[in-house]
Every structure is written in structure tokens, then in C-alpha cells.
CSV table of C-alpha atoms and ligand atoms in Angstrom, one decimal:
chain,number,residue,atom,x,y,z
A,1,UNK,CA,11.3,-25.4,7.1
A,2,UNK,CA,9.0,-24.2,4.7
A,3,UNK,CA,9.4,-20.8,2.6
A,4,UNK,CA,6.4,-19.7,0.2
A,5,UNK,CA,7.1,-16.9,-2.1
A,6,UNK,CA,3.8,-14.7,-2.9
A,7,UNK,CA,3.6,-12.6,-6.1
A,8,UNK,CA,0.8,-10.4,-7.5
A,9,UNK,CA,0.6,-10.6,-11.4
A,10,UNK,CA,-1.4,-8.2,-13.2
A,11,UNK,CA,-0.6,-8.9,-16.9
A,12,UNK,CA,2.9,-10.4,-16.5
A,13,UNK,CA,2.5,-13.3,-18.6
A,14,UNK,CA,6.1,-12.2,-20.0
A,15,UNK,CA,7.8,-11.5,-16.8
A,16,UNK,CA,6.8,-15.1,-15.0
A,17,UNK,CA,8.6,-17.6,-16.7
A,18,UNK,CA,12.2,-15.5,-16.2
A,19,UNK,CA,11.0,-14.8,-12.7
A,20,UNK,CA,10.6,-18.9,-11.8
A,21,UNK,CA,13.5,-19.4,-13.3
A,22,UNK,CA,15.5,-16.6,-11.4
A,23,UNK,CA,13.8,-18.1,-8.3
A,24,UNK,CA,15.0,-21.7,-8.9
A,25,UNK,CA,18.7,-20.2,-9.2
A,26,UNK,CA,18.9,-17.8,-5.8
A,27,UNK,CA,16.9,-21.1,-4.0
A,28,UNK,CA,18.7,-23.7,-5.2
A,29,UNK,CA,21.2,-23.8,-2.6
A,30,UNK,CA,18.9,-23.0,0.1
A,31,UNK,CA,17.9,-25.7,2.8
A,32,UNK,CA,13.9,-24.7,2.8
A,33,UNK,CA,11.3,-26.4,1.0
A,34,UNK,CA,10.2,-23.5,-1.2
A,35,UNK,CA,7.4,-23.0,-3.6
A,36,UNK,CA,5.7,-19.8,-5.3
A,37,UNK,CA,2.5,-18.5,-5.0
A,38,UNK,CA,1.0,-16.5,-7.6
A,39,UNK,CA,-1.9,-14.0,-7.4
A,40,UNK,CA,-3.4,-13.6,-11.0
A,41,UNK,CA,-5.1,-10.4,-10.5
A,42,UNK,CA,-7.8,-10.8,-12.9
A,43,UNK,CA,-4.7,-10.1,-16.0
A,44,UNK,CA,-6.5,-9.8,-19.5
A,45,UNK,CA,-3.2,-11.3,-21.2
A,46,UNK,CA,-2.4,-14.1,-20.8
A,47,UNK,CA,-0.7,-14.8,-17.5
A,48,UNK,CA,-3.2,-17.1,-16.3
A,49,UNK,CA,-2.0,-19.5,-19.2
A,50,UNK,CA,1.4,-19.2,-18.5
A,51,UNK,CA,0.6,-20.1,-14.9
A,52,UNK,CA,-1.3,-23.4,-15.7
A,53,UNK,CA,1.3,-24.6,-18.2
A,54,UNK,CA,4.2,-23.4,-14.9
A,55,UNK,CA,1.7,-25.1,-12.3
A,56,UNK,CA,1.7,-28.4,-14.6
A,57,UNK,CA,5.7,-28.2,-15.2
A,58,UNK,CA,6.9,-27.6,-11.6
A,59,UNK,CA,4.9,-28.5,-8.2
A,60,UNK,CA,6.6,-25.5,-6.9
A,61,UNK,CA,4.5,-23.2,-9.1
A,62,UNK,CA,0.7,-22.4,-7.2
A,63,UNK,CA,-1.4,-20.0,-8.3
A,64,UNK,CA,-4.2,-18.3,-7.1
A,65,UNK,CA,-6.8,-16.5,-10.1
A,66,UNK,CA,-8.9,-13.8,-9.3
A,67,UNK,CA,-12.6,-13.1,-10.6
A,68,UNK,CA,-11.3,-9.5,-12.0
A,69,UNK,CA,-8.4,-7.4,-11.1
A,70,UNK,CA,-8.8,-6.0,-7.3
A,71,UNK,CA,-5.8,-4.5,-7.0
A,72,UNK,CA,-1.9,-5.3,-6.3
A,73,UNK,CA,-2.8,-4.9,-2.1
A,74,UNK,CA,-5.9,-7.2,-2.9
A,75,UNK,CA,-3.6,-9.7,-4.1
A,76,UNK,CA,-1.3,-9.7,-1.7
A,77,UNK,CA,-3.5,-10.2,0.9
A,78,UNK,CA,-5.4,-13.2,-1.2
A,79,UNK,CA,-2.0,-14.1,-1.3
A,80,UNK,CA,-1.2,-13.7,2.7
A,81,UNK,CA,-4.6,-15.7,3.5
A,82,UNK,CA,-3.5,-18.8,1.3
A,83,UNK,CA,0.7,-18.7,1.7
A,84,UNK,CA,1.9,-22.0,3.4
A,85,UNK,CA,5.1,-21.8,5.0
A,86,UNK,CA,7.2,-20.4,8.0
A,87,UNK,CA,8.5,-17.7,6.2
A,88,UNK,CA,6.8,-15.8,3.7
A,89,UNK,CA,8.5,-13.7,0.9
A,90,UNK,CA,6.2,-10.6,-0.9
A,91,UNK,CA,7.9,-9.8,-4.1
A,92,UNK,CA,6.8,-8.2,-7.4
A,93,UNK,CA,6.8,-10.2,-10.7
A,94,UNK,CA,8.7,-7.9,-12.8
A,95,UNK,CA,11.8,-8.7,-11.6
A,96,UNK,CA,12.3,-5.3,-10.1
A,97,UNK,CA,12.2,-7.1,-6.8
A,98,UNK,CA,16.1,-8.9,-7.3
A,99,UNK,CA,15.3,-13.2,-6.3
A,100,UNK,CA,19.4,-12.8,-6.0
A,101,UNK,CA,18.6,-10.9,-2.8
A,102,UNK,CA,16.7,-13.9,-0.9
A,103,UNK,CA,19.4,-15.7,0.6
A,104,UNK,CA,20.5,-12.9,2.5
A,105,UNK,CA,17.0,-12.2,3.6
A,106,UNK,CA,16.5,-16.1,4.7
A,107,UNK,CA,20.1,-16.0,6.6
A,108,UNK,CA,18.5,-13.0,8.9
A,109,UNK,CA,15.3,-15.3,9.4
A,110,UNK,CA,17.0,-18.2,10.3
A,111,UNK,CA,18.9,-15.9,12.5
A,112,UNK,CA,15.5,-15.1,14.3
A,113,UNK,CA,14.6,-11.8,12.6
A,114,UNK,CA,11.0,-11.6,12.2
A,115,UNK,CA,10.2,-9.2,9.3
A,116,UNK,CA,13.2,-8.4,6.6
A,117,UNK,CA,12.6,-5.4,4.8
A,118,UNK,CA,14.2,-4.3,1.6
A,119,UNK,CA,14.7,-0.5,0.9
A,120,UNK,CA,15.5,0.0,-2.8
A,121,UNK,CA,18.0,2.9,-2.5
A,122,UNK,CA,17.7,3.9,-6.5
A,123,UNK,CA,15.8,2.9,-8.4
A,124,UNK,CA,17.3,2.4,-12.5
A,125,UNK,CA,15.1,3.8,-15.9
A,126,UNK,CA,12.2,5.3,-13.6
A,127,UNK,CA,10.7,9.0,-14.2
A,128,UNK,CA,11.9,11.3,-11.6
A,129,UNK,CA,8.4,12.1,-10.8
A,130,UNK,CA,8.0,8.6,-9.2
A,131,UNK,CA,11.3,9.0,-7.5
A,132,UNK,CA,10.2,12.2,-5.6
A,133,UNK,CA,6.8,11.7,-5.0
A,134,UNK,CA,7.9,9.0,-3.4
A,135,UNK,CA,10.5,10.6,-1.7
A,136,UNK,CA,8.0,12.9,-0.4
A,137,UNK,CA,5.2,10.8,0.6
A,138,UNK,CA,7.3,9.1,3.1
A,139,UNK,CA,8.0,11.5,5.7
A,140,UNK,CA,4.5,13.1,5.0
A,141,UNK,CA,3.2,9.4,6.0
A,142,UNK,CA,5.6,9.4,8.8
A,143,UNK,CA,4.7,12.5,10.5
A,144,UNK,CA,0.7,12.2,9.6
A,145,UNK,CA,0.4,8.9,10.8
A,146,UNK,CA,3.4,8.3,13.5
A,147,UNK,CA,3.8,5.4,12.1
A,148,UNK,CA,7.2,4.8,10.8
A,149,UNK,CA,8.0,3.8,7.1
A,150,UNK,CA,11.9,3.3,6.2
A,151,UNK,CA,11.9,5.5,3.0
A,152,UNK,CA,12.1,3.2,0.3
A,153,UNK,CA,10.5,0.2,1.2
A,154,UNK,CA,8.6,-1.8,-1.2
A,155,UNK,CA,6.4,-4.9,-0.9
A,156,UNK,CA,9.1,-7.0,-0.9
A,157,UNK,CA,9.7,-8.5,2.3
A,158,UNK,CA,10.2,-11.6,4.1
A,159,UNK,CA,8.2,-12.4,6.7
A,160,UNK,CA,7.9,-15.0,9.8
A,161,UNK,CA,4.8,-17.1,9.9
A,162,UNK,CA,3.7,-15.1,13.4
A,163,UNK,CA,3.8,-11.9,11.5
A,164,UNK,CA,1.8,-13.6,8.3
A,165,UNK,CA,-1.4,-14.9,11.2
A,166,UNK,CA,-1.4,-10.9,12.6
A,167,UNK,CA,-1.5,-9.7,9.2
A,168,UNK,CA,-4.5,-11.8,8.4
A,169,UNK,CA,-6.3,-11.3,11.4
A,170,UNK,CA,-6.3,-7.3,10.4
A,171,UNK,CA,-9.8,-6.9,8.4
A,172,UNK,CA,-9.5,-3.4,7.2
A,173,UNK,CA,-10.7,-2.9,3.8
A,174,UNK,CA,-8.6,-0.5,3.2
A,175,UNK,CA,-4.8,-1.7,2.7
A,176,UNK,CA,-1.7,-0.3,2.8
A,177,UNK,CA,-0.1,-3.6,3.5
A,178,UNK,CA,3.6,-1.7,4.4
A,179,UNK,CA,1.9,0.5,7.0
A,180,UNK,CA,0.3,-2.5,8.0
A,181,UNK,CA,3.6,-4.0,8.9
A,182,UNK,CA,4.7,-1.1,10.7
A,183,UNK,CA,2.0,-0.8,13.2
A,184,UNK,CA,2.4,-4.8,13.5
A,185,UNK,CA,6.2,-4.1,15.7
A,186,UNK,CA,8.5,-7.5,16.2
A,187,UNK,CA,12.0,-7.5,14.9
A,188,UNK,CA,12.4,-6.3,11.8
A,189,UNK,CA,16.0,-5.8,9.7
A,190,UNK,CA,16.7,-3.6,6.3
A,191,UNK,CA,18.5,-4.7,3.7
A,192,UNK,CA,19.4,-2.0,0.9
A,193,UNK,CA,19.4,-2.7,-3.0
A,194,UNK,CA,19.1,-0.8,-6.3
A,195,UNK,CA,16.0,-1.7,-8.2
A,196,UNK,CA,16.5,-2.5,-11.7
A,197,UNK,CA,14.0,-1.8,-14.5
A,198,UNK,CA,11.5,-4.2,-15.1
A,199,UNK,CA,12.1,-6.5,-17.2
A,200,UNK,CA,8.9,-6.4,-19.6
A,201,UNK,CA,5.3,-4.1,-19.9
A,202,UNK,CA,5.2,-0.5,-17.9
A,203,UNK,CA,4.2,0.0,-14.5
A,204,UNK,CA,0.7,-0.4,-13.5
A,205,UNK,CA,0.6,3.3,-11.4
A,206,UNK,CA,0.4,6.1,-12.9
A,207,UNK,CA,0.7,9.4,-11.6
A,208,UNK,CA,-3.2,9.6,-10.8
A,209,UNK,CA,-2.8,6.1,-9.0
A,210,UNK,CA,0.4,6.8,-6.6
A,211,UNK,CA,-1.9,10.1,-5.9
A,212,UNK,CA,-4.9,7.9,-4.9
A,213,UNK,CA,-2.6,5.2,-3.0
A,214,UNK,CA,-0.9,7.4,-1.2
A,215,UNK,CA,-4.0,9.5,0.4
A,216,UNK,CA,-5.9,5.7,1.0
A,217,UNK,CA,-2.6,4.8,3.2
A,218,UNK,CA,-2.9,8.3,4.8
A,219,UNK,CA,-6.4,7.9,5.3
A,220,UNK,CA,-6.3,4.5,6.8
A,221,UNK,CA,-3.5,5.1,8.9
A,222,UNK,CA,-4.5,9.0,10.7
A,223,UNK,CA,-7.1,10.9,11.7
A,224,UNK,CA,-4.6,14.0,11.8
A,225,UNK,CA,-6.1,15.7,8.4
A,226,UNK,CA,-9.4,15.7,10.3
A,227,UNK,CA,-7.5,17.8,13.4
A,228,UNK,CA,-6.1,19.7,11.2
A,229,UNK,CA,-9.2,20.5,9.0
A,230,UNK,CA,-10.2,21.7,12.9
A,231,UNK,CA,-7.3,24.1,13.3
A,232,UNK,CA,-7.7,25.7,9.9
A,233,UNK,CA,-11.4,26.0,10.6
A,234,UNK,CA,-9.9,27.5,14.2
A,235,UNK,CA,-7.4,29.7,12.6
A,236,UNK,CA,-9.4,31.2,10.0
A,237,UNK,CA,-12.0,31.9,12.3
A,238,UNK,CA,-10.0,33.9,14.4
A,239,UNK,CA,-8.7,36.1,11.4
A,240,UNK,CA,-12.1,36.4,10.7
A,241,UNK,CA,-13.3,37.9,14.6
A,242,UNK,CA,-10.2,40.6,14.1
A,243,UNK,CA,-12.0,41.5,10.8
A,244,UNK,CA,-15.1,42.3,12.6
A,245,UNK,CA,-12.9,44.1,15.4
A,246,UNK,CA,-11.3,46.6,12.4
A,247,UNK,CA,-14.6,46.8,10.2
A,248,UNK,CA,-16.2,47.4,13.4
A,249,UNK,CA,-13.3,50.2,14.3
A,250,UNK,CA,-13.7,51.9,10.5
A,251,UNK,CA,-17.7,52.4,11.2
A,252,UNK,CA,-17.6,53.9,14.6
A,253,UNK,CA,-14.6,55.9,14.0
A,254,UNK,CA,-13.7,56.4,10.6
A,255,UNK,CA,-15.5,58.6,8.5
A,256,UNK,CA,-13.9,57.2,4.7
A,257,UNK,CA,-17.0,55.2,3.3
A,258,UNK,CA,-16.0,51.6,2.9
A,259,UNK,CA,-16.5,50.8,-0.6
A,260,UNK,CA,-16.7,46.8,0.9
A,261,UNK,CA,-17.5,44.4,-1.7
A,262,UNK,CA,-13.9,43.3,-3.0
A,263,UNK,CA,-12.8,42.4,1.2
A,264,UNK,CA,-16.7,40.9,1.3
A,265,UNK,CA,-16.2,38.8,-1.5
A,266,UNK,CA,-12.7,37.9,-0.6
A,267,UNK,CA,-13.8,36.6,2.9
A,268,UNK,CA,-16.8,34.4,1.5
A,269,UNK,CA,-14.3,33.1,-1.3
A,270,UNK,CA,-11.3,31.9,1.3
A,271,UNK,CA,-13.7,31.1,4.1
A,272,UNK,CA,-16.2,29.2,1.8
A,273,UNK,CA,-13.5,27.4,0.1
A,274,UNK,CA,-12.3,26.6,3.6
A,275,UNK,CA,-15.4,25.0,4.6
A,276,UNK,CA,-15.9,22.9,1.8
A,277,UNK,CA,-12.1,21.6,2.1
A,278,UNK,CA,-12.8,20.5,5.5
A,279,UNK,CA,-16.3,19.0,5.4
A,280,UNK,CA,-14.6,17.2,2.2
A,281,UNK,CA,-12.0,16.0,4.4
A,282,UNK,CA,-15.0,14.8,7.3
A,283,UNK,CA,-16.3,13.1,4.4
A,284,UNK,CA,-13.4,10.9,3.1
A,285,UNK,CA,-13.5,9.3,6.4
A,286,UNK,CA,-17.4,9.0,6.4
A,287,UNK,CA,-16.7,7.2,3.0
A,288,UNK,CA,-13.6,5.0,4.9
A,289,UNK,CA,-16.6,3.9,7.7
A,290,UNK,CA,-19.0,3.5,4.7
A,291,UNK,CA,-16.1,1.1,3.1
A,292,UNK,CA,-15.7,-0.5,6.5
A,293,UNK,CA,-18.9,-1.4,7.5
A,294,UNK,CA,-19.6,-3.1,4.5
A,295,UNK,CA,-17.4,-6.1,5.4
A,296,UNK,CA,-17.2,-7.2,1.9
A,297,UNK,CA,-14.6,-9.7,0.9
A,298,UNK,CA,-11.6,-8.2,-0.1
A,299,UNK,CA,-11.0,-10.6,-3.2
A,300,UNK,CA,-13.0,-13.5,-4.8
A,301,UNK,CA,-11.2,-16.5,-6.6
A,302,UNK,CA,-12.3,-17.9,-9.4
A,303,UNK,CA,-9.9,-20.6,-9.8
A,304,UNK,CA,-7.0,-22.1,-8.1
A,305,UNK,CA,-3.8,-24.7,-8.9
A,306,UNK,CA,-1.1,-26.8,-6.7
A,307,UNK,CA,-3.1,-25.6,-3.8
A,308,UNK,CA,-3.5,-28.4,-1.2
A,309,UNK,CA,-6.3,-27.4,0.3
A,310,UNK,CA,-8.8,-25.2,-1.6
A,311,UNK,CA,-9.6,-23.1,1.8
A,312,UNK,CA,-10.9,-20.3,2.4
A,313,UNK,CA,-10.1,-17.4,4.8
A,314,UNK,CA,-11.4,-14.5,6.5
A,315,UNK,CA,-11.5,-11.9,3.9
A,316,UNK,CA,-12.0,-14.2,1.2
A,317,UNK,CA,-15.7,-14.9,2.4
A,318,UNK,CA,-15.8,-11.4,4.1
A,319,UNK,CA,-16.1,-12.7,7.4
A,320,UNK,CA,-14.6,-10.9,10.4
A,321,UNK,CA,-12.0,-13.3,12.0
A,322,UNK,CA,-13.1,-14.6,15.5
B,401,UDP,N1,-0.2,-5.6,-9.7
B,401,UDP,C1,-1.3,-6.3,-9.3
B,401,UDP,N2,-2.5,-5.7,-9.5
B,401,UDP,C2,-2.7,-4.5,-10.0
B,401,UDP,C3,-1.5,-3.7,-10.3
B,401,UDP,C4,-0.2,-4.3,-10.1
B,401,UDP,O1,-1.2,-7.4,-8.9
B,401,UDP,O2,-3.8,-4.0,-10.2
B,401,UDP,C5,1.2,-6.2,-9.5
B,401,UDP,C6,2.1,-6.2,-10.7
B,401,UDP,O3,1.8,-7.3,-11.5
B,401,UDP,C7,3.5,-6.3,-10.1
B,401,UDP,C8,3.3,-5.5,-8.8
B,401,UDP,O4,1.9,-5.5,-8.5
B,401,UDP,O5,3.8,-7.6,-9.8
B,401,UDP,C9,3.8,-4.1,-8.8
B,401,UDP,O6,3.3,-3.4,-9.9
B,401,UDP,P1,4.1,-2.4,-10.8
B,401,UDP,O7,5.4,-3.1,-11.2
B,401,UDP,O8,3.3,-2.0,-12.0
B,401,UDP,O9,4.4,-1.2,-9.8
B,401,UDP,P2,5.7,-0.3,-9.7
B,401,UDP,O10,6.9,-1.3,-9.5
B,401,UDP,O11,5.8,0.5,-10.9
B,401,UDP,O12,5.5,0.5,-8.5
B,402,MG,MG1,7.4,-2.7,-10.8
């Protein structure tokens, strides 16, 4: 049996050398033929160096470069289309994602659980703002999008080689890979650890970034802001008919002289504000079709090593699969 290992690398040239060798001691009592597969996304350090001088060293070392950085789901996905093996492991290269873990996740495999998802339960040296904005966007994922996500998960998984072929026959430009995975089903199992710092360099998402991630996931996975853009628009036109009902009530029957302009103003503010919230909602998904239709490739590589064949998928040529 075969087990590839598939890491995005966006200027980890420090982090990749500890990482192989942390690999080669949770593997090395491990049955499966296993090799890594690295996704240089387009790093300006020098991580695809490291990777040539790792690639010559070790036949277990492949790597994939990019032409410029697309983005960690990019990667993964470059990484997805070109993974060998019957089981294939997502993990991060700075050593966040513990290699000590992947027996245990390889003993469910072999046990015949399809997907083995890891749920870091803390995670050590990280700014609470990432802990509870990610402790918040997972239920707000969940009930937008009812599509469960344990809270927690990373992209570190294990996966079977079935799962790997569904994933890559999923075209959508827009990636959240572990929503993906949820809407894919078959057996899945969690295993629980506490993430440690990483080991070298800061994280690549900011603030601003989670923000962005977290509204393309919601974006691609519901159409529920769009209903609910509807019911606001619903709501506030209601309020707005019992308005005309007691404006309506003060000219007929009152005789006090409305002095108007501040409830006049008020009304054009919220209901204006209103509007342009929910057309800007319509057109978020307008720009998701505009994204879709393209059918560009999701990634382009510029150079490759230890791969056997220098294939190329789907999404790499920005073909939709048969
Ligand atoms: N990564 C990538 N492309 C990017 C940003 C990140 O391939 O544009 C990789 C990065 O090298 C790491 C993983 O994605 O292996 C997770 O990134 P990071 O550790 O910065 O995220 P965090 O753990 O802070 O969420
Ligand atoms: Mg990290």
C-alpha cells in the first residue's frame, strides 16, 4: 500500500527539512510505501532550493512548484490532482500539524475508515482573536450552509484514494477544501490533538485573510445570505407599509403639523443602506458565477521533481473533468 503525504509551502524553507525528518520518524515503522509531496506555492525564500537539494537526497521527497503563489487551497488541490497513493495525508509544513499523529490516523485506514479528520482542541502561542473567530465561524458555517464542520478541523486529514478521485472531480473555483469534504459523506473518524506553535516564520492569515476565507467558504457553500437579504428586504418593507398607515393616520386626523424631515431622512438612511447591503450580497454571487464560468485553471506549474509522470489534471489545464 501506498501513502503520499501532501504539503503546501509558502515560504517554509526553514520548516521543511525538520518536517521530513519528523516524517521519516512517525513512518518508519509503518508498513506503507510513503513519500511526500510538496506544493511550493510560488515562496520568494528559498523553499524551492531546499526542495531540490530534499528531492536529490531522498526519493521520498516530490515536489511540485508553482508559477506564483495561488493560495494554500490552490495548493492543496495541485497537490490532490498529482498525490499517488491509496491513502492520502493533507498536513501543513510548519509542524503545527503533529507527523507523531499519523500512525494512529493510518491504523483507522487500514481499519476501513475513509476520511480521518484531526480536530485541534487548543491550539498553543496563537492570538485569541484567531482562536474565537474561529470558534465562531464554525457554527455560523454550520447553520448557513447545513453542512457540518467538526469545530476545529484543519487541513490535516487522511484520506482514502476513493475520496481523493471525488475530490478532483469537484471543479469549483472557489475552494474551501474542508467543506468540500463534508458535502463529499463516506466514513469519516476524529482524532483530537493540541496544536503546537509553529516551529519557524508567522502565519500566512491575517485577520483580513480569515475574514475573506471565511465569507468565500460561506459563499461557496449557501445561498442562505441571498434568502436572507430577501427577508430583510421583506421585513423592512413591512415596517415601512405601517409607517404610511400612521403618517397617513397623523394627516387625516391629527391636526399637530409634522415637522418630517428627521423620520424622512431616517427612513431613506436605513432603507437605502438596506438596499445597497442586499444588492451587494446579489452581487457577491454574480461575481462567484463570474469566477465560475471562467473555468480557468486553478494553479499552473512551473516545475516539478521525483514525479513519475509529469501529468496533468483537470484543473491544472482548466478543463472540466468528463
Ligand atoms: N500556505 C500556502 N500558500 C499560502 C499561504 C499558506 O501554501 O498562500 C501554506 C503554508 O506554507 C502552511 C499552510 O499553508 O503550510 C498553512 O499556513 P499557515 O501556517 O500560515 O496558517 P495557520 O496555521 O496560521 O492557519
Ligand atoms: Mg500554521
Amino acid at each position: 500500500m501506498q501513502l503520499a503525504i501532501v504539503v503546501p509551502a509558502h515560504n517554509e524553507a526553514s520548516n521543511l527539512p525538520k518536517l521530513f525528518e519528523s516524517l521519516q520518524k512517525a513512518l518508519a515503522g509503518e508498513p506503507e510505501d510513503w513519500h511526500v509531496l510538496f506544493v511550493d506555492d510560488g515562496s520568494s525564500d528559498d523553499t524551492l532550493s531546499v526542495l531540490e537539494k530534499l528531492s536529490r537526497t531522498s526519493p521520498r521527497v516530490r515536489f511540485l512548484s508553482l508559477s506564483r503563489n495561488f493560495g494554500q487551497q490552490s495548493a492543496l488541490t495541485a497537490g490532490l490532482d498529482h498525490a499517488e497513493g491509496d491513502a492520502v495525508v493533507t498536513m501543513d509544513a510548519d509542524l503545527q500539524h503533529p507527523p507523531g499523529l499519523l500512525p494512529a490516523m493510518l491504523e483507522k485506514w487500514r481499519n476501513g475508515v475513509e476520511i480521518v479528520h484531526t480536530v485541534r482542541t487548543k491550539t498553543e502561542g496563537v492570538h485569541w482573536m484567531k482562536t474565537s473567530s474561529s470558534r465562531l465561524f464554525y457554527p455560523i458555517f454550520g447553520w448557513l450552509s447545513e453542512t457540518h464542520l467538526e469545530c476545529g478541523t484543519a487541513d490535516f486529514r487522511l484520506m482514502d484514494r476513493r475520496v481523493v478521485d471525488v475530490l478532483r472531480n469537484m471543479p469549483e473555483r472557489a475552494r474551501f477544501i474542508r467543506g468540500m469534504i463534508g458535502w463529499v459523506g463516506f466514513q469519516s473518524q476524529v482524532i483530537e490533538y493540541t496544536a503546537p506553535p509553529r516551529l519557524h516564520g508567522g502565519t500566512h492569515y491575517t485577520f483580513g485573510k480569515m475574514l475573506s476565507f471565511a465569507w468565500t467558504a460561506i459563499r461557496s457553500f449557501s445561498t442562505r445570505p441571498l434568502r436572507i437579504a430577501t427577508w430583510i428586504g421583506l421585513i423592512t418593507s413591512l415596517f415601512g407599509m405601517l409607517y404610511f398607515v400612521y403618517v397617513l393616520y397623523i394627516r387625516l386626523f391629527a391636526q399637530t403639523a409634522i415637522p418630517g424631515w428627521t423620520s424622512i431622512l431616517s427612513a431613506i438612511l436605513i432603507l437605502g443602506g438596506l438596499q445597497l447591503f442586499c444588492i451587494g450580497v446579489l452581487g457577491e454571487y454574480l461575481a462567484l458565477v463570474f469566477e465560475e464560468s471562467k473555468h480557468r485553471p486553478l494553479y499552473v506549474i512551473r516545475k516539478t521533481g521525483n514525479l513519475a509522470s509529469g501529468k496533468r489534471s483537470p484543473s491544472a489545464i482548466g478543463e472540466k473533468p468528463g
